[in-house]
């Protein structure tokens, strides 16, 4: 998965991460941050594998977006376990995670966070209509908002970050555009695609995965 955007012409066009370069119209990475790519891969893989194995068939997949990740990282590094202000993440939804383990492995943290959020569906369910009703949202002690934001049909951009804080490890995932609108469909249940014709608009079909990719 990759960030979409206008092709670069010089390294100056590549501004999201320090020391990036430009080659053949693509931004190339600078020096590696230990664990960052592994954490990205762990998050993306867990998001994908878990929804394929637990959810009714879905025909859309999220795109990992490094600009969303940068916003998530900024909040995670504050090391305050609460949601960021909406003004700090315009148009983005957010899930947060914390473990009391200090310097917890970032890949494991990313995987654990995703699994905990997906587990809300297995534990509490959402009903056959797959709608985020007011009654569903207000059920006591049966939170499903993390799951519903992960699965939200129109939230196709995903970016996550894990930060080591002094007394805990914090994870943040953000989703764009934001989901979790009451009395709306979480996502449309549908058959896996087999060709581009089975995908809406300009989406293309990843036949091996049976999912429509946002382009």
Short mmCIF file of C-alpha atoms in Angstrom, two decimals:
data_model
loop_
_atom_site.label_atom_id
_atom_site.label_comp_id
_atom_site.label_asym_id
_atom_site.label_seq_id
_atom_site.Cartn_x
_atom_site.Cartn_y
_atom_site.Cartn_z
CA UNK A 1 0.00 0.00 0.00
CA UNK A 2 1.23 3.49 -0.76
CA UNK A 3 0.51 7.18 -0.50
CA UNK A 4 -1.10 8.66 -3.61
CA UNK A 5 -0.28 12.11 -4.97
CA UNK A 6 1.38 14.21 -7.67
CA UNK A 7 4.71 12.88 -8.94
CA UNK A 8 7.75 14.64 -7.47
CA UNK A 9 10.31 16.43 -9.65
CA UNK A 10 12.96 17.16 -7.00
CA UNK A 11 13.68 16.13 -3.41
CA UNK A 12 12.16 19.45 -2.32
CA UNK A 13 8.74 18.06 -3.30
CA UNK A 14 9.10 15.26 -0.74
CA UNK A 15 8.31 16.95 2.55
CA UNK A 16 6.53 14.43 4.75
CA UNK A 17 9.67 12.72 6.07
CA UNK A 18 13.18 14.09 6.55
CA UNK A 19 15.99 13.28 4.10
CA UNK A 20 13.64 11.96 1.42
CA UNK A 21 14.78 12.04 -2.20
CA UNK A 22 13.06 11.96 -5.60
CA UNK A 23 13.65 9.30 -8.25
CA UNK A 24 11.55 8.65 -11.37
CA UNK A 25 8.73 10.79 -10.00
CA UNK A 26 8.58 8.94 -6.69
CA UNK A 27 9.71 10.05 -3.24
CA UNK A 28 12.39 7.77 -1.86
CA UNK A 29 12.92 7.19 1.84
CA UNK A 30 15.69 8.68 3.90
CA UNK A 31 17.39 6.94 6.78
CA UNK A 32 15.26 4.24 8.37
CA UNK A 33 13.64 4.82 11.72
CA UNK A 34 14.07 1.52 13.60
CA UNK A 35 10.82 -0.44 13.67
CA UNK A 36 8.80 2.10 11.67
CA UNK A 37 8.34 0.08 8.49
CA UNK A 38 7.72 -3.10 10.45
CA UNK A 39 5.10 -1.30 12.51
CA UNK A 40 3.41 0.03 9.34
CA UNK A 41 3.37 -3.46 7.86
CA UNK A 42 2.02 -4.97 11.08
CA UNK A 43 -0.82 -2.47 11.26
CA UNK A 44 -1.80 -2.78 7.63
CA UNK A 45 -1.55 -6.57 7.64
CA UNK A 46 -3.63 -6.94 10.80
CA UNK A 47 -6.29 -4.55 9.50
CA UNK A 48 -6.53 -6.58 6.29
CA UNK A 49 -6.24 -10.18 7.51
CA UNK A 50 -8.63 -9.74 10.42
CA UNK A 51 -11.42 -8.14 8.45
CA UNK A 52 -11.11 -10.80 5.76
CA UNK A 53 -11.47 -13.57 8.34
CA UNK A 54 -14.13 -12.10 10.66
CA UNK A 55 -16.36 -9.76 8.69
CA UNK A 56 -19.08 -10.45 6.14
CA UNK A 57 -17.69 -9.99 2.63
CA UNK A 58 -16.49 -6.49 1.90
CA UNK A 59 -15.23 -5.24 -1.45
CA UNK A 60 -13.09 -2.24 -0.49
CA UNK A 61 -9.65 -1.91 1.06
CA UNK A 62 -7.96 1.03 2.76
CA UNK A 63 -4.85 2.77 1.45
CA UNK A 64 -2.01 3.42 3.88
CA UNK A 65 -1.43 7.17 3.86
CA UNK A 66 1.85 8.56 5.21
CA UNK A 67 0.41 12.06 5.69
CA UNK A 68 -2.26 10.58 7.98
CA UNK A 69 0.46 8.64 9.77
CA UNK A 70 2.37 11.88 10.37
CA UNK A 71 -0.68 13.37 12.10
CA UNK A 72 -1.14 10.22 14.18
CA UNK A 73 2.54 10.25 15.16
CA UNK A 74 2.34 13.87 16.28
CA UNK A 75 -0.44 12.97 18.70
CA UNK A 76 1.14 9.70 19.88
CA UNK A 77 4.36 11.51 20.76
CA UNK A 78 2.48 13.81 23.14
CA UNK A 79 2.10 10.72 25.36
CA UNK A 80 -1.31 11.81 26.65
CA UNK A 81 -3.82 8.97 26.56
CA UNK A 82 -6.83 10.80 25.19
CA UNK A 83 -8.19 11.58 21.76
CA UNK A 84 -6.62 14.45 19.89
CA UNK A 85 -8.65 17.59 19.28
CA UNK A 86 -10.68 17.51 16.06
CA UNK A 87 -8.88 20.67 14.96
CA UNK A 88 -5.57 18.79 15.08
CA UNK A 89 -6.82 16.12 12.67
CA UNK A 90 -9.29 17.83 10.30
CA UNK A 91 -11.63 15.33 8.69
CA UNK A 92 -10.02 12.31 10.35
CA UNK A 93 -11.42 9.72 12.74
CA UNK A 94 -9.20 8.25 15.42
CA UNK A 95 -8.61 5.14 17.52
CA UNK A 96 -6.15 5.13 20.42
CA UNK A 97 -4.45 2.31 22.33
CA UNK A 98 -2.25 2.05 25.40
CA UNK A 99 -0.30 -0.68 27.17
CA UNK A 100 1.47 -0.23 30.48
CA UNK A 101 4.48 -2.04 29.04
CA UNK A 102 7.36 0.41 28.64
CA UNK A 103 9.28 0.25 25.34
CA UNK A 104 6.84 -2.39 24.11
CA UNK A 105 7.73 -3.76 20.68
CA UNK A 106 6.10 -1.45 18.12
CA UNK A 107 5.07 -4.22 15.75
CA UNK A 108 3.44 -6.15 18.59
CA UNK A 109 1.75 -2.98 19.84
CA UNK A 110 0.34 -2.25 16.38
CA UNK A 111 -0.91 -5.80 15.99
CA UNK A 112 -2.39 -5.93 19.49
CA UNK A 113 -4.21 -2.62 19.02
CA UNK A 114 -5.78 -3.73 15.75
CA UNK A 115 -6.86 -7.06 17.21
CA UNK A 116 -8.39 -5.42 20.28
CA UNK A 117 -10.41 -3.06 18.12
CA UNK A 118 -11.62 -5.81 15.78
CA UNK A 119 -12.52 -7.93 18.82
CA UNK A 120 -15.36 -5.52 19.58
CA UNK A 121 -17.27 -7.07 16.70
CA UNK A 122 -16.73 -10.62 17.96
CA UNK A 123 -17.62 -9.70 21.53
CA UNK A 124 -20.62 -7.45 21.03
CA UNK A 125 -21.83 -7.69 17.42
CA UNK A 126 -23.62 -5.05 15.36
CA UNK A 127 -26.66 -6.91 14.03
CA UNK A 128 -27.53 -8.04 10.50
CA UNK A 129 -28.37 -4.54 9.25
CA UNK A 130 -24.74 -3.48 9.74
CA UNK A 131 -25.92 0.01 10.71
CA UNK A 132 -24.40 2.09 13.49
CA UNK A 133 -27.70 2.85 15.18
CA UNK A 134 -28.13 5.17 18.16
CA UNK A 135 -29.22 2.19 20.26
CA UNK A 136 -26.12 0.26 19.25
CA UNK A 137 -23.83 3.19 20.04
CA UNK A 138 -25.40 3.74 23.47
CA UNK A 139 -25.36 0.13 24.69
CA UNK A 140 -23.70 0.07 28.14
CA UNK A 141 -20.31 -1.64 28.44
CA UNK A 142 -20.35 -2.84 24.83
CA UNK A 143 -18.16 -0.37 22.98
CA UNK A 144 -17.94 -0.97 19.23
CA UNK A 145 -16.75 2.45 18.04
CA UNK A 146 -13.16 1.35 17.44
CA UNK A 147 -14.33 -1.54 15.26
CA UNK A 148 -16.86 0.53 13.34
CA UNK A 149 -14.29 3.23 12.54
CA UNK A 150 -11.84 0.60 11.27
CA UNK A 151 -14.49 -0.93 9.02
CA UNK A 152 -16.22 2.32 7.99
CA UNK A 153 -16.89 2.16 4.27
CA UNK A 154 -15.92 5.68 3.30
CA UNK A 155 -12.81 5.87 5.52
CA UNK A 156 -10.34 4.70 2.90
CA UNK A 157 -7.15 6.38 4.18
CA UNK A 158 -5.28 4.82 7.09
CA UNK A 159 -2.26 6.03 9.04
CA UNK A 160 -0.96 4.78 12.39
CA UNK A 161 1.91 5.39 14.79
CA UNK A 162 3.29 3.93 18.01
CA UNK A 163 5.23 5.99 20.56
CA UNK A 164 7.30 4.94 23.56
CA UNK A 165 6.34 7.11 26.53
CA UNK A 166 8.00 7.27 29.93
CA UNK A 167 5.52 4.95 31.67
CA UNK A 168 3.59 3.32 28.82
CA UNK A 169 3.43 2.66 25.08
CA UNK A 170 0.79 4.48 23.04
CA UNK A 171 -0.69 3.71 19.65
CA UNK A 172 -2.79 5.97 17.43
CA UNK A 173 -4.57 5.16 14.18
CA UNK A 174 -6.39 7.80 12.17
CA UNK A 175 -8.85 7.30 9.32
CA UNK A 176 -9.99 9.58 6.57
CA UNK A 177 -12.58 10.72 5.93
CA UNK A 178 -13.85 10.18 9.49
CA UNK A 179 -16.56 7.60 10.06
CA UNK A 180 -18.87 6.64 12.94
CA UNK A 181 -21.89 8.67 11.89
CA UNK A 182 -24.97 7.52 13.78
CA UNK A 183 -27.71 5.72 11.88
CA UNK A 184 -25.45 5.18 8.88
CA UNK A 185 -24.27 1.96 7.24
CA UNK A 186 -20.88 0.83 8.53
CA UNK A 187 -20.09 -0.72 5.17
CA UNK A 188 -21.90 -2.34 2.27
CA UNK A 189 -21.81 -6.11 2.41
CA UNK A 190 -20.90 -7.40 -1.02
CA UNK A 191 -19.14 -10.10 -2.95
CA UNK A 192 -15.36 -9.94 -3.45
CA UNK A 193 -14.47 -8.40 -6.81
CA UNK A 194 -13.10 -10.52 -9.66
CA UNK A 195 -12.35 -7.67 -12.10
CA UNK A 196 -12.32 -3.87 -12.25
CA UNK A 197 -15.92 -4.00 -13.43
CA UNK A 198 -16.90 -5.19 -9.97
CA UNK A 199 -15.53 -2.05 -8.30
CA UNK A 200 -17.21 1.35 -8.05
CA UNK A 201 -15.92 4.47 -9.78
CA UNK A 202 -12.18 4.53 -10.38
CA UNK A 203 -11.39 1.73 -7.93
CA UNK A 204 -9.38 -1.18 -9.32
CA UNK A 205 -9.70 -4.84 -8.34
CA UNK A 206 -6.93 -6.76 -6.62
CA UNK A 207 -8.12 -10.14 -7.85
CA UNK A 208 -5.88 -12.15 -5.51
CA UNK A 209 -7.42 -10.45 -2.47
CA UNK A 210 -10.90 -9.90 -3.90
CA UNK A 211 -10.76 -6.26 -2.80
CA UNK A 212 -11.19 -2.94 -4.55
CA UNK A 213 -8.21 -0.61 -4.19
CA UNK A 214 -8.65 3.15 -4.00
CA UNK A 215 -6.67 4.90 -6.76
#
